[in-house]
Short mmCIF file of N, CA and C in Angstrom, two decimals:
data_model
loop_
_atom_site.label_atom_id
_atom_site.label_comp_id
_atom_site.label_asym_id
_atom_site.label_seq_id
_atom_site.Cartn_x
_atom_site.Cartn_y
_atom_site.Cartn_z
N ALA A 1 -119.68 13.16 34.26
CA ALA A 1 -119.58 14.61 34.16
C ALA A 1 -119.13 15.22 35.50
N LEU A 2 -119.65 14.68 36.59
CA LEU A 2 -119.25 15.21 37.90
C LEU A 2 -117.77 14.96 38.17
N THR A 3 -117.27 13.81 37.72
CA THR A 3 -115.86 13.52 37.91
C THR A 3 -115.02 14.51 37.11
N ALA A 4 -115.43 14.82 35.89
CA ALA A 4 -114.71 15.81 35.08
C ALA A 4 -114.73 17.18 35.76
N LEU A 5 -115.86 17.56 36.31
CA LEU A 5 -115.93 18.82 37.05
C LEU A 5 -115.01 18.82 38.26
N SER A 6 -114.91 17.66 38.91
CA SER A 6 -114.03 17.57 40.08
C SER A 6 -112.58 17.79 39.68
N ILE A 7 -112.19 17.32 38.50
CA ILE A 7 -110.82 17.52 38.02
C ILE A 7 -110.57 19.01 37.83
N ASN A 8 -111.54 19.71 37.25
CA ASN A 8 -111.40 21.16 37.07
C ASN A 8 -111.26 21.87 38.41
N HIS A 9 -112.04 21.47 39.39
CA HIS A 9 -111.95 22.09 40.71
C HIS A 9 -110.62 21.75 41.37
N SER A 10 -110.18 20.52 41.21
CA SER A 10 -108.90 20.10 41.77
C SER A 10 -107.75 20.91 41.17
N ASP A 11 -107.82 21.13 39.86
CA ASP A 11 -106.79 21.90 39.17
C ASP A 11 -106.78 23.36 39.62
N ARG A 12 -107.89 23.84 40.15
CA ARG A 12 -107.97 25.24 40.57
C ARG A 12 -107.85 25.39 42.08
N ASP A 13 -107.25 24.42 42.74
CA ASP A 13 -107.04 24.46 44.18
C ASP A 13 -108.34 24.60 44.96
N GLN A 14 -109.36 23.92 44.52
CA GLN A 14 -110.64 23.89 45.23
C GLN A 14 -110.93 22.45 45.64
N ALA A 15 -110.03 21.90 46.43
CA ALA A 15 -110.06 20.48 46.76
C ALA A 15 -111.34 20.06 47.47
N ASP A 16 -111.84 20.89 48.37
CA ASP A 16 -113.07 20.52 49.09
C ASP A 16 -114.22 20.33 48.11
N GLN A 17 -114.35 21.25 47.16
CA GLN A 17 -115.41 21.14 46.16
C GLN A 17 -115.16 19.93 45.26
N ALA A 18 -113.91 19.69 44.93
CA ALA A 18 -113.58 18.53 44.10
C ALA A 18 -113.97 17.24 44.80
N LEU A 19 -113.64 17.13 46.07
CA LEU A 19 -113.99 15.91 46.82
C LEU A 19 -115.50 15.73 46.92
N GLN A 20 -116.21 16.83 47.09
CA GLN A 20 -117.67 16.75 47.15
C GLN A 20 -118.24 16.24 45.82
N LEU A 21 -117.76 16.76 44.71
CA LEU A 21 -118.23 16.32 43.40
C LEU A 21 -117.87 14.86 43.14
N ILE A 22 -116.68 14.46 43.56
CA ILE A 22 -116.28 13.06 43.41
C ILE A 22 -117.21 12.16 44.20
N ASP A 23 -117.51 12.54 45.44
CA ASP A 23 -118.40 11.73 46.26
C ASP A 23 -119.80 11.65 45.66
N GLU A 24 -120.27 12.74 45.06
CA GLU A 24 -121.59 12.72 44.39
C GLU A 24 -121.55 11.79 43.19
N ALA A 25 -120.50 11.88 42.39
CA ALA A 25 -120.39 11.02 41.21
C ALA A 25 -120.30 9.56 41.63
N ARG A 26 -119.56 9.29 42.67
CA ARG A 26 -119.41 7.93 43.16
C ARG A 26 -120.75 7.38 43.66
N ALA A 27 -121.51 8.20 44.38
CA ALA A 27 -122.82 7.77 44.89
C ALA A 27 -123.76 7.42 43.74
N ILE A 28 -123.74 8.23 42.69
CA ILE A 28 -124.59 7.94 41.52
C ILE A 28 -124.15 6.63 40.88
N ALA A 29 -122.85 6.46 40.70
CA ALA A 29 -122.33 5.24 40.09
C ALA A 29 -122.69 4.01 40.93
N GLU A 30 -122.56 4.12 42.23
CA GLU A 30 -122.91 3.00 43.11
C GLU A 30 -124.39 2.69 43.02
N SER A 31 -125.22 3.71 42.97
CA SER A 31 -126.68 3.48 42.94
C SER A 31 -127.13 2.81 41.65
N THR A 32 -126.36 2.97 40.60
CA THR A 32 -126.73 2.34 39.33
C THR A 32 -125.95 1.05 39.06
N GLY A 33 -125.05 0.70 39.98
CA GLY A 33 -124.26 -0.52 39.81
C GLY A 33 -123.15 -0.39 38.78
N ASP A 34 -122.74 0.82 38.49
CA ASP A 34 -121.71 1.07 37.48
C ASP A 34 -120.33 0.96 38.13
N ARG A 35 -119.79 -0.24 38.15
CA ARG A 35 -118.51 -0.50 38.82
C ARG A 35 -117.35 0.25 38.17
N PHE A 36 -117.41 0.41 36.86
CA PHE A 36 -116.34 1.13 36.16
C PHE A 36 -116.28 2.58 36.66
N SER A 37 -117.42 3.23 36.74
CA SER A 37 -117.44 4.62 37.20
C SER A 37 -117.09 4.72 38.68
N VAL A 38 -117.47 3.73 39.47
CA VAL A 38 -117.06 3.72 40.87
C VAL A 38 -115.53 3.68 40.93
N ALA A 39 -114.92 2.85 40.10
CA ALA A 39 -113.46 2.74 40.09
C ALA A 39 -112.80 4.03 39.63
N THR A 40 -113.31 4.64 38.57
CA THR A 40 -112.67 5.86 38.07
C THR A 40 -112.84 7.02 39.05
N THR A 41 -113.96 7.08 39.72
CA THR A 41 -114.11 8.13 40.73
C THR A 41 -113.21 7.85 41.93
N SER A 42 -112.96 6.59 42.20
CA SER A 42 -112.04 6.24 43.29
C SER A 42 -110.62 6.71 42.96
N VAL A 43 -110.22 6.56 41.70
CA VAL A 43 -108.90 7.05 41.29
C VAL A 43 -108.82 8.56 41.47
N GLN A 44 -109.87 9.25 41.04
CA GLN A 44 -109.85 10.72 41.16
C GLN A 44 -109.84 11.16 42.62
N LYS A 45 -110.56 10.44 43.47
CA LYS A 45 -110.54 10.78 44.89
C LYS A 45 -109.15 10.55 45.46
N GLY A 46 -108.54 9.43 45.10
CA GLY A 46 -107.19 9.15 45.56
C GLY A 46 -106.20 10.22 45.10
N ARG A 47 -106.30 10.63 43.84
CA ARG A 47 -105.40 11.68 43.33
C ARG A 47 -105.58 12.98 44.11
N THR A 48 -106.81 13.35 44.35
CA THR A 48 -107.08 14.59 45.07
C THR A 48 -106.53 14.53 46.49
N LEU A 49 -106.75 13.41 47.16
CA LEU A 49 -106.22 13.25 48.52
C LEU A 49 -104.69 13.28 48.52
N ASP A 50 -104.08 12.63 47.53
CA ASP A 50 -102.62 12.65 47.44
C ASP A 50 -102.10 14.06 47.21
N GLU A 51 -102.78 14.81 46.34
CA GLU A 51 -102.38 16.19 46.07
C GLU A 51 -102.54 17.07 47.31
N LEU A 52 -103.45 16.69 48.20
CA LEU A 52 -103.65 17.43 49.45
C LEU A 52 -102.63 17.03 50.52
N GLY A 53 -101.69 16.17 50.15
CA GLY A 53 -100.69 15.73 51.11
C GLY A 53 -101.18 14.61 52.01
N ARG A 54 -102.18 13.87 51.55
CA ARG A 54 -102.75 12.78 52.33
C ARG A 54 -102.61 11.45 51.58
N PRO A 55 -101.36 11.06 51.24
CA PRO A 55 -101.19 9.84 50.45
C PRO A 55 -101.66 8.57 51.15
N ALA A 56 -101.57 8.51 52.46
CA ALA A 56 -102.05 7.32 53.17
C ALA A 56 -103.55 7.15 52.99
N ASP A 57 -104.30 8.25 53.05
CA ASP A 57 -105.74 8.20 52.82
C ASP A 57 -106.05 7.84 51.37
N ALA A 58 -105.20 8.28 50.47
CA ALA A 58 -105.41 8.02 49.04
C ALA A 58 -105.29 6.53 48.70
N LEU A 59 -104.42 5.83 49.41
CA LEU A 59 -104.16 4.44 49.05
C LEU A 59 -105.39 3.55 49.08
N GLU A 60 -106.27 3.74 50.04
CA GLU A 60 -107.47 2.88 50.10
C GLU A 60 -108.32 3.06 48.85
N TRP A 61 -108.37 4.28 48.32
CA TRP A 61 -109.16 4.54 47.11
C TRP A 61 -108.47 3.96 45.87
N PHE A 62 -107.14 4.09 45.82
CA PHE A 62 -106.41 3.49 44.70
C PHE A 62 -106.51 1.97 44.74
N ASP A 63 -106.41 1.38 45.93
CA ASP A 63 -106.51 -0.08 46.04
C ASP A 63 -107.86 -0.58 45.55
N LEU A 64 -108.92 0.10 45.94
CA LEU A 64 -110.25 -0.26 45.49
C LEU A 64 -110.35 -0.17 43.97
N ALA A 65 -109.83 0.91 43.41
CA ALA A 65 -109.89 1.10 41.97
C ALA A 65 -109.09 0.03 41.23
N VAL A 66 -107.89 -0.25 41.70
CA VAL A 66 -107.04 -1.24 41.03
C VAL A 66 -107.72 -2.60 41.02
N THR A 67 -108.26 -3.00 42.15
CA THR A 67 -108.94 -4.30 42.23
C THR A 67 -110.11 -4.37 41.25
N THR A 68 -110.94 -3.34 41.23
CA THR A 68 -112.11 -3.32 40.35
C THR A 68 -111.71 -3.29 38.88
N LEU A 69 -110.74 -2.44 38.55
CA LEU A 69 -110.33 -2.32 37.14
C LEU A 69 -109.67 -3.60 36.65
N GLU A 70 -108.94 -4.30 37.51
CA GLU A 70 -108.39 -5.61 37.14
C GLU A 70 -109.53 -6.59 36.84
N GLU A 71 -110.55 -6.61 37.71
CA GLU A 71 -111.68 -7.51 37.52
C GLU A 71 -112.43 -7.20 36.23
N LEU A 72 -112.53 -5.92 35.89
CA LEU A 72 -113.27 -5.51 34.69
C LEU A 72 -112.44 -5.63 33.41
N GLY A 73 -111.14 -5.80 33.55
CA GLY A 73 -110.27 -5.88 32.38
C GLY A 73 -110.06 -4.53 31.70
N ALA A 74 -110.24 -3.45 32.44
CA ALA A 74 -110.06 -2.09 31.91
C ALA A 74 -108.59 -1.73 32.00
N ARG A 75 -107.83 -2.12 31.00
CA ARG A 75 -106.37 -2.08 31.10
C ARG A 75 -105.80 -0.67 31.12
N TRP A 76 -106.28 0.25 30.28
CA TRP A 76 -105.70 1.59 30.29
C TRP A 76 -105.99 2.25 31.64
N GLU A 77 -107.20 2.14 32.11
CA GLU A 77 -107.57 2.73 33.39
C GLU A 77 -106.80 2.08 34.53
N LEU A 78 -106.54 0.78 34.40
CA LEU A 78 -105.74 0.07 35.39
C LEU A 78 -104.31 0.63 35.40
N ALA A 79 -103.74 0.85 34.24
CA ALA A 79 -102.39 1.43 34.16
C ALA A 79 -102.37 2.80 34.83
N ASP A 80 -103.36 3.61 34.54
CA ASP A 80 -103.45 4.95 35.14
C ASP A 80 -103.56 4.86 36.66
N ALA A 81 -104.40 3.95 37.14
CA ALA A 81 -104.59 3.79 38.59
C ALA A 81 -103.32 3.27 39.26
N ARG A 82 -102.63 2.34 38.61
CA ARG A 82 -101.38 1.82 39.19
C ARG A 82 -100.32 2.91 39.24
N ALA A 83 -100.27 3.75 38.20
CA ALA A 83 -99.31 4.87 38.21
C ALA A 83 -99.62 5.83 39.36
N ALA A 84 -100.89 6.18 39.50
CA ALA A 84 -101.29 7.11 40.56
C ALA A 84 -101.02 6.51 41.94
N ARG A 85 -101.30 5.22 42.09
CA ARG A 85 -101.03 4.57 43.37
C ARG A 85 -99.53 4.52 43.64
N GLY A 86 -98.75 4.30 42.59
CA GLY A 86 -97.29 4.29 42.75
C GLY A 86 -96.76 5.63 43.22
N ILE A 87 -97.34 6.70 42.71
CA ILE A 87 -96.92 8.04 43.14
C ILE A 87 -97.26 8.25 44.61
N ALA A 88 -98.44 7.82 45.02
CA ALA A 88 -98.81 7.97 46.44
C ALA A 88 -97.87 7.15 47.33
N LYS A 89 -97.54 5.94 46.89
CA LYS A 89 -96.61 5.12 47.67
C LYS A 89 -95.24 5.78 47.73
N ARG A 90 -94.81 6.36 46.62
CA ARG A 90 -93.54 7.10 46.63
C ARG A 90 -93.60 8.24 47.63
N ASN A 91 -94.73 8.95 47.65
CA ASN A 91 -94.89 10.07 48.58
C ASN A 91 -94.86 9.62 50.04
N LEU A 92 -95.17 8.35 50.27
CA LEU A 92 -95.11 7.78 51.62
C LEU A 92 -93.74 7.19 51.93
N GLY A 93 -92.85 7.20 50.95
CA GLY A 93 -91.52 6.63 51.15
C GLY A 93 -91.47 5.13 50.94
N ARG A 94 -92.52 4.56 50.43
CA ARG A 94 -92.58 3.11 50.15
C ARG A 94 -92.04 2.89 48.74
N LEU A 95 -90.74 3.04 48.59
CA LEU A 95 -90.13 3.11 47.27
C LEU A 95 -90.21 1.80 46.48
N ASP A 96 -90.03 0.65 47.13
CA ASP A 96 -90.13 -0.62 46.41
C ASP A 96 -91.54 -0.84 45.89
N ASP A 97 -92.53 -0.56 46.73
CA ASP A 97 -93.93 -0.70 46.31
C ASP A 97 -94.26 0.29 45.19
N ALA A 98 -93.73 1.50 45.32
CA ALA A 98 -93.96 2.52 44.29
C ALA A 98 -93.40 2.06 42.95
N GLU A 99 -92.18 1.55 42.99
CA GLU A 99 -91.55 1.08 41.76
C GLU A 99 -92.35 -0.04 41.11
N GLU A 100 -92.85 -0.95 41.91
CA GLU A 100 -93.65 -2.06 41.39
C GLU A 100 -94.88 -1.54 40.64
N ASP A 101 -95.61 -0.61 41.25
CA ASP A 101 -96.81 -0.07 40.59
C ASP A 101 -96.46 0.73 39.35
N LEU A 102 -95.42 1.56 39.44
CA LEU A 102 -95.05 2.39 38.29
C LEU A 102 -94.58 1.54 37.12
N ARG A 103 -93.79 0.51 37.38
CA ARG A 103 -93.35 -0.37 36.30
C ARG A 103 -94.52 -1.14 35.68
N ALA A 104 -95.46 -1.57 36.51
CA ALA A 104 -96.65 -2.26 35.99
C ALA A 104 -97.45 -1.32 35.09
N ALA A 105 -97.59 -0.09 35.52
CA ALA A 105 -98.33 0.90 34.72
C ALA A 105 -97.66 1.10 33.36
N ILE A 106 -96.34 1.23 33.37
CA ILE A 106 -95.60 1.42 32.12
C ILE A 106 -95.79 0.22 31.21
N ARG A 107 -95.64 -0.99 31.76
CA ARG A 107 -95.78 -2.21 30.96
C ARG A 107 -97.16 -2.27 30.28
N ILE A 108 -98.20 -2.03 31.05
CA ILE A 108 -99.55 -2.10 30.49
C ILE A 108 -99.74 -1.02 29.42
N ALA A 109 -99.34 0.20 29.74
CA ALA A 109 -99.54 1.31 28.80
C ALA A 109 -98.77 1.07 27.50
N GLU A 110 -97.55 0.57 27.61
CA GLU A 110 -96.77 0.31 26.40
C GLU A 110 -97.38 -0.82 25.58
N GLU A 111 -97.92 -1.85 26.26
CA GLU A 111 -98.60 -2.92 25.55
C GLU A 111 -99.80 -2.39 24.76
N LEU A 112 -100.45 -1.38 25.32
CA LEU A 112 -101.62 -0.78 24.67
C LEU A 112 -101.24 0.26 23.61
N GLY A 113 -99.96 0.61 23.54
CA GLY A 113 -99.52 1.62 22.59
C GLY A 113 -99.84 3.04 23.01
N ASP A 114 -100.05 3.24 24.30
CA ASP A 114 -100.36 4.58 24.80
C ASP A 114 -99.16 5.49 24.64
N ARG A 115 -99.38 6.72 24.25
CA ARG A 115 -98.27 7.63 24.03
C ARG A 115 -97.99 8.57 25.19
N GLN A 116 -98.92 8.76 26.10
CA GLN A 116 -98.75 9.75 27.16
C GLN A 116 -98.35 9.13 28.49
N LEU A 117 -99.05 8.11 28.91
CA LEU A 117 -98.82 7.54 30.25
C LEU A 117 -97.38 7.07 30.47
N PRO A 118 -96.76 6.35 29.52
CA PRO A 118 -95.39 5.90 29.81
C PRO A 118 -94.40 7.04 30.06
N SER A 119 -94.50 8.12 29.33
CA SER A 119 -93.49 9.18 29.50
C SER A 119 -93.55 9.79 30.89
N TRP A 120 -94.74 10.15 31.37
CA TRP A 120 -94.77 10.77 32.70
C TRP A 120 -94.58 9.73 33.81
N THR A 121 -94.89 8.47 33.53
CA THR A 121 -94.66 7.42 34.53
C THR A 121 -93.16 7.12 34.66
N TRP A 122 -92.44 7.11 33.53
CA TRP A 122 -90.98 6.98 33.60
C TRP A 122 -90.39 8.12 34.43
N ARG A 123 -90.92 9.34 34.26
CA ARG A 123 -90.42 10.48 35.05
C ARG A 123 -90.66 10.26 36.54
N ASN A 124 -91.81 9.73 36.89
CA ASN A 124 -92.10 9.46 38.29
C ASN A 124 -91.23 8.32 38.83
N LEU A 125 -90.92 7.36 37.99
CA LEU A 125 -90.01 6.29 38.38
C LEU A 125 -88.59 6.85 38.59
N ALA A 126 -88.21 7.83 37.78
CA ALA A 126 -86.91 8.49 37.96
C ALA A 126 -86.85 9.17 39.33
N ARG A 127 -87.96 9.72 39.75
CA ARG A 127 -88.01 10.37 41.06
C ARG A 127 -87.78 9.36 42.17
N VAL A 128 -88.28 8.13 42.00
CA VAL A 128 -88.03 7.06 42.97
C VAL A 128 -86.53 6.80 43.05
N ALA A 129 -85.87 6.71 41.90
CA ALA A 129 -84.41 6.49 41.88
C ALA A 129 -83.68 7.64 42.57
N GLU A 130 -84.12 8.87 42.32
CA GLU A 130 -83.51 10.02 42.99
C GLU A 130 -83.64 9.91 44.50
N LEU A 131 -84.81 9.52 44.96
CA LEU A 131 -85.03 9.40 46.40
C LEU A 131 -84.17 8.31 47.01
N ARG A 132 -83.81 7.33 46.21
CA ARG A 132 -82.89 6.28 46.67
C ARG A 132 -81.44 6.74 46.60
N GLY A 133 -81.21 7.90 46.01
CA GLY A 133 -79.85 8.41 45.87
C GLY A 133 -79.12 7.87 44.67
N ASP A 134 -79.82 7.24 43.75
CA ASP A 134 -79.20 6.64 42.56
C ASP A 134 -79.38 7.57 41.37
N GLN A 135 -78.48 8.53 41.26
CA GLN A 135 -78.58 9.54 40.19
C GLN A 135 -78.39 8.94 38.81
N ALA A 136 -77.55 7.92 38.68
CA ALA A 136 -77.34 7.29 37.38
C ALA A 136 -78.63 6.64 36.88
N ALA A 137 -79.30 5.91 37.77
CA ALA A 137 -80.57 5.28 37.39
C ALA A 137 -81.61 6.34 37.08
N ALA A 138 -81.63 7.41 37.86
CA ALA A 138 -82.59 8.49 37.61
C ALA A 138 -82.37 9.09 36.23
N ALA A 139 -81.12 9.32 35.86
CA ALA A 139 -80.82 9.88 34.54
C ALA A 139 -81.25 8.93 33.43
N GLU A 140 -81.02 7.64 33.62
CA GLU A 140 -81.44 6.65 32.62
C GLU A 140 -82.96 6.62 32.47
N LEU A 141 -83.65 6.68 33.59
CA LEU A 141 -85.12 6.66 33.55
C LEU A 141 -85.68 7.94 32.93
N LEU A 142 -85.05 9.07 33.18
CA LEU A 142 -85.47 10.31 32.53
C LEU A 142 -85.27 10.23 31.03
N GLN A 143 -84.19 9.59 30.61
CA GLN A 143 -83.97 9.40 29.17
C GLN A 143 -85.05 8.51 28.58
N ARG A 144 -85.43 7.46 29.31
CA ARG A 144 -86.53 6.60 28.83
C ARG A 144 -87.82 7.41 28.69
N SER A 145 -88.04 8.33 29.61
CA SER A 145 -89.21 9.20 29.53
C SER A 145 -89.18 10.01 28.24
N LYS A 146 -88.03 10.60 27.97
CA LYS A 146 -87.89 11.40 26.74
C LYS A 146 -88.06 10.54 25.50
N ASP A 147 -87.47 9.35 25.52
CA ASP A 147 -87.60 8.42 24.38
C ASP A 147 -89.06 8.03 24.16
N ALA A 148 -89.77 7.76 25.25
CA ALA A 148 -91.19 7.38 25.14
C ALA A 148 -92.00 8.53 24.56
N GLU A 149 -91.66 9.73 24.97
CA GLU A 149 -92.37 10.92 24.47
C GLU A 149 -92.14 11.08 22.97
N LEU A 150 -90.92 10.89 22.53
CA LEU A 150 -90.59 11.04 21.11
C LEU A 150 -91.17 9.91 20.27
N ARG A 151 -91.18 8.70 20.82
CA ARG A 151 -91.64 7.52 20.10
C ARG A 151 -93.12 7.57 19.81
N GLY A 152 -93.88 8.04 20.77
CA GLY A 152 -95.33 8.08 20.60
C GLY A 152 -95.89 6.68 20.61
N PRO A 153 -97.08 6.50 20.06
CA PRO A 153 -97.73 5.18 20.08
C PRO A 153 -97.02 4.19 19.17
N ARG A 154 -97.12 2.94 19.53
CA ARG A 154 -96.52 1.86 18.71
C ARG A 154 -97.44 1.51 17.58
#
């Protein structure tokens, strides 16, 4: 519940309050040994830090989440975390690393039949192509985003 509240605060430009709620949720999860919740709060902390223009700080939280979610076999959450980490890496100019995470997120989400994650992840991958100056690839990736949106779940 605290993580959900942090998302609401983050959406309303109240990042300090969001980070405080995330840290509280994480402390509770750690005290109970709930590794899944520790990982999901780590993703939310990373997202908030990235949105604050601190992608380098965000990476440590995304890395922790990715490792834990892989160990737990939480595939949808892993796809989400890899996508978020890819965006932070893109924001740092680490385009090859960003592409690797974004493509992994798409692959996992499509295997799961997810209808939302692939479309916005393809769009973020298109942004990587734009940053590389490859407008043709960016246009192709944007089309894949639109196709994924129209296709919906498998």
